[in-house]
Amino acid sequence: MNRRAESNHALLWAVELANELRLPVLCYEAVTCSYPYANDRLHTFLLQGVPETSRRMRRLGIGYCFYLRRTAQDANDTLYRLAADASAVVTDDYPTFVARQHNVSAPGKLAVPYYVVDASCIVPMAAHEKREYAAYTIRPKIHRMLPEYLKPVPPVEVERDYTGQPPAWHCEVTDENIASLVASCEIDHSVAPSVSYGGGRLMAEQHLHQFLNFRLARYGKERNEPSAHATSDLSPYLHFGHIGALEVALAARAHAEAHNLAADEFLEELIVRRELAFNYARHAANPVSFDHLPQWALDTLDRHAKDAREPVYTRAQFERGETHDPLWNAAQQELLLRGKIHGYYRMYWGKKIIEWSGTHREAFETMVYLHDRYALDGRDPNTYTNILWCFGLHDRPWQERPIFGMVRFMSYDGMRRKTNSDGYRREIDHLRLTGVDPFRVQ
DNA sequence: ATCGGCTCGCGCAA
DNA sequence: TGCGCGAAGCCGAT
């Protein structure tokens, strides 16, 4: 999941192990056509990261090979074939989606040790023994441990360069052949690449620089205002591991100190709330379920299970953005076109799906489906936690009302009052009509 | 524009 | 055992 040569604890650990064993390191990356909702958008973003990762790994003396599994019939044993010639396999620990299952099933198929390293979090997931109840319970623990962990990852130094030839199945990905490689895969070609976000390390670094120089100072006050473009837009890059939370946190802190401004609100979201999400996913037997909602939320939702809903929309109506609410439709269009909804509007988006679905569980399924399929920042611990927050996870009870019970409600009037919703609608309409995002970072 | 009430449960101080 | 307070709420009073 952490697909980068920089600031990567898993890579550092692999190199240290290899140096101890007096062996070279080979970086292996792959994508199949069989993960859920495999489509042009997700494939393109992932493949756009490959050329730069490959260059930077090779520059470090680390071998690099990439396997593109185009059909379900192609061989699916490249990892095991590589491992047959290796002394150990090192990967990263990740608590959701395919990686979570793979890290359970892979070790049993290997004759060599299989190590998982926490390369996603700043304070390692393992530092928290139990599932935390809310942000306020994990916050003091994280702040207590931060001085120990908020430090740059030492540069990796391999003692033996990898000199072998890439395997016959290695796929050389270039900026020029990505479109044709994606077209050659047996995947869903109906979900087009994002109009706003290109994948890869260079794009991730561009977004970080844009954020530090033009947005961070406004983040505290304007992060909930989509037309202000005051957020980092880094979530797709963090999800695909093209950039790491640790290096982003260090860069934000350094920039804030150098320019005498506060990065507190940004660091709160990047560290405390993100790591609360990883803590939830790690300790949940099934993170994509209601199983771990707080009891007060389960009880209150249960008491309101049979409340009348009006209107009720089908999954297809939600998917096409065909509700009566122009703000909700705009948020859905942002998901369809950009592959990411502005953070504040995503909460509203989720709350309204609850309000306009036949049952709470159906609402949950719809939200998970739409994010798994369309969101570049989907399938991430953050995504599932954000969806479940709409049902009360990590939140507190509020005044009881229909359908939601004591789960927090969000209103159309509130969004109108608190944000420039007309500006947001205009921006998304422009995106839909022209297919061009004027805010795209080049 | 700002404030308290709504409501529950966790962590911490006593 | 009591108290403060919480991931982005709403509503009504001032």
PDB file of N, CA, C and O in Angstrom, chain A residues 11 35 52 105 150 183 186 224 242 266 290 294 298 301 310-311 327 366 395-396 435:
ATOM      1  N   LEU A  11      10.170  -0.193   3.562  1.00  0.00           N
ATOM      2  CA  LEU A  11      11.346  -0.294   2.690  1.00  0.00           C
ATOM      3  C   LEU A  11      12.624  -0.222   3.512  1.00  0.00           C
ATOM      4  O   LEU A  11      13.570  -0.989   3.286  1.00  0.00           O
ATOM      5  N   TYR A  35      -9.549  -7.376  -8.228  1.00  0.00           N
ATOM      6  CA  TYR A  35      -9.970  -6.758  -6.964  1.00  0.00           C
ATOM      7  C   TYR A  35     -11.343  -6.114  -7.183  1.00  0.00           C
ATOM      8  O   TYR A  35     -11.694  -5.754  -8.306  1.00  0.00           O
ATOM      9  N   GLU A  52       7.826   6.490 -11.831  1.00  0.00           N
ATOM     10  CA  GLU A  52       8.692   7.233 -10.904  1.00  0.00           C
ATOM     11  C   GLU A  52       9.180   6.328  -9.768  1.00  0.00           C
ATOM     12  O   GLU A  52      10.339   6.415  -9.359  1.00  0.00           O
ATOM     13  N   SER A 105      -3.413 -14.346   4.209  1.00  0.00           N
ATOM     14  CA  SER A 105      -3.308 -15.586   3.428  1.00  0.00           C
ATOM     15  C   SER A 105      -1.905 -15.841   2.886  1.00  0.00           C
ATOM     16  O   SER A 105      -1.505 -16.998   2.714  1.00  0.00           O
ATOM     17  N   LEU A 150       7.493  11.404  15.459  1.00  0.00           N
ATOM     18  CA  LEU A 150       7.429  12.427  14.418  1.00  0.00           C
ATOM     19  C   LEU A 150       8.850  12.848  14.032  1.00  0.00           C
ATOM     20  O   LEU A 150       9.298  13.953  14.313  1.00  0.00           O
ATOM     21  N   ALA A 183      -6.399  -0.163 -21.103  1.00  0.00           N
ATOM     22  CA  ALA A 183      -7.391  -0.641 -22.073  1.00  0.00           C
ATOM     23  C   ALA A 183      -7.271  -2.145 -22.294  1.00  0.00           C
ATOM     24  O   ALA A 183      -8.259  -2.817 -22.614  1.00  0.00           O
ATOM     25  N   GLU A 186      -8.857  -6.718 -18.413  1.00  0.00           N
ATOM     26  CA  GLU A 186     -10.261  -7.131 -18.293  1.00  0.00           C
ATOM     27  C   GLU A 186     -10.837  -6.528 -17.013  1.00  0.00           C
ATOM     28  O   GLU A 186     -10.966  -7.199 -15.987  1.00  0.00           O
ATOM     29  N   ASN A 224     -13.646  23.858   5.686  1.00  0.00           N
ATOM     30  CA  ASN A 224     -15.009  23.388   5.424  1.00  0.00           C
ATOM     31  C   ASN A 224     -15.688  24.137   4.289  1.00  0.00           C
ATOM     32  O   ASN A 224     -16.871  23.921   4.032  1.00  0.00           O
ATOM     33  N   HIS A 242       1.620   7.073  -2.445  1.00  0.00           N
ATOM     34  CA  HIS A 242       2.572   7.836  -3.252  1.00  0.00           C
ATOM     35  C   HIS A 242       3.283   8.885  -2.408  1.00  0.00           C
ATOM     36  O   HIS A 242       4.332   9.404  -2.781  1.00  0.00           O
ATOM     37  N   PHE A 266      -4.550  21.257  10.677  1.00  0.00           N
ATOM     38  CA  PHE A 266      -4.185  20.278   9.650  1.00  0.00           C
ATOM     39  C   PHE A 266      -3.553  19.040  10.274  1.00  0.00           C
ATOM     40  O   PHE A 266      -3.908  17.908   9.931  1.00  0.00           O
ATOM     41  N   PHE A 290     -21.614  -2.742  10.742  1.00  0.00           N
ATOM     42  CA  PHE A 290     -22.111  -2.012  11.910  1.00  0.00           C
ATOM     43  C   PHE A 290     -21.636  -2.632  13.225  1.00  0.00           C
ATOM     44  O   PHE A 290     -21.970  -2.141  14.299  1.00  0.00           O
ATOM     45  N   PRO A 294     -20.910   2.231  18.421  1.00  0.00           N
ATOM     46  CA  PRO A 294     -21.183   2.277  19.866  1.00  0.00           C
ATOM     47  C   PRO A 294     -22.616   1.819  20.146  1.00  0.00           C
ATOM     48  O   PRO A 294     -23.504   1.978  19.313  1.00  0.00           O
ATOM     49  N   LEU A 298     -26.293   1.900  17.954  1.00  0.00           N
ATOM     50  CA  LEU A 298     -27.050   0.718  17.517  1.00  0.00           C
ATOM     51  C   LEU A 298     -28.467   0.762  18.079  1.00  0.00           C
ATOM     52  O   LEU A 298     -29.437   0.513  17.370  1.00  0.00           O
ATOM     53  N   LEU A 301     -30.565   3.664  16.433  1.00  0.00           N
ATOM     54  CA  LEU A 301     -30.888   3.362  15.030  1.00  0.00           C
ATOM     55  C   LEU A 301     -31.961   2.275  14.973  1.00  0.00           C
ATOM     56  O   LEU A 301     -32.872   2.316  14.148  1.00  0.00           O
ATOM     57  N   GLU A 310     -39.102   9.662   3.259  1.00  0.00           N
ATOM     58  CA  GLU A 310     -39.713  10.348   2.124  1.00  0.00           C
ATOM     59  C   GLU A 310     -38.835  11.507   1.714  1.00  0.00           C
ATOM     60  O   GLU A 310     -38.639  12.417   2.523  1.00  0.00           O
ATOM     61  N   PRO A 311     -38.278  11.505   0.501  1.00  0.00           N
ATOM     62  CA  PRO A 311     -38.363  10.442  -0.504  1.00  0.00           C
ATOM     63  C   PRO A 311     -37.409   9.278  -0.204  1.00  0.00           C
ATOM     64  O   PRO A 311     -36.590   9.369   0.699  1.00  0.00           O
ATOM     65  N   LEU A 327     -27.465  20.278  -3.876  1.00  0.00           N
ATOM     66  CA  LEU A 327     -26.179  20.185  -3.167  1.00  0.00           C
ATOM     67  C   LEU A 327     -25.714  18.739  -3.113  1.00  0.00           C
ATOM     68  O   LEU A 327     -24.537  18.432  -3.316  1.00  0.00           O
ATOM     69  N   THR A 366     -24.913   1.400   0.181  1.00  0.00           N
ATOM     70  CA  THR A 366     -24.806   2.354  -0.922  1.00  0.00           C
ATOM     71  C   THR A 366     -23.545   3.209  -0.779  1.00  0.00           C
ATOM     72  O   THR A 366     -22.793   3.398  -1.748  1.00  0.00           O
ATOM     73  N   ASP A 395     -18.551   9.502  17.401  1.00  0.00           N
ATOM     74  CA  ASP A 395     -19.313  10.727  17.641  1.00  0.00           C
ATOM     75  C   ASP A 395     -20.113  10.562  18.925  1.00  0.00           C
ATOM     76  O   ASP A 395     -19.993   9.543  19.622  1.00  0.00           O
ATOM     77  N   ARG A 396     -20.926  11.529  19.250  1.00  0.00           N
ATOM     78  CA  ARG A 396     -21.711  11.532  20.484  1.00  0.00           C
ATOM     79  C   ARG A 396     -23.186  11.631  20.135  1.00  0.00           C
ATOM     80  O   ARG A 396     -23.534  11.998  19.021  1.00  0.00           O
ATOM     81  N   GLY A 435     -15.723  18.970 -18.564  1.00  0.00           N
ATOM     82  CA  GLY A 435     -14.789  17.869 -18.332  1.00  0.00           C
ATOM     83  C   GLY A 435     -13.392  18.363 -17.990  1.00  0.00           C
ATOM     84  O   GLY A 435     -12.434  17.590 -17.994  1.00  0.00           O
TER      85      GLY A 435
END
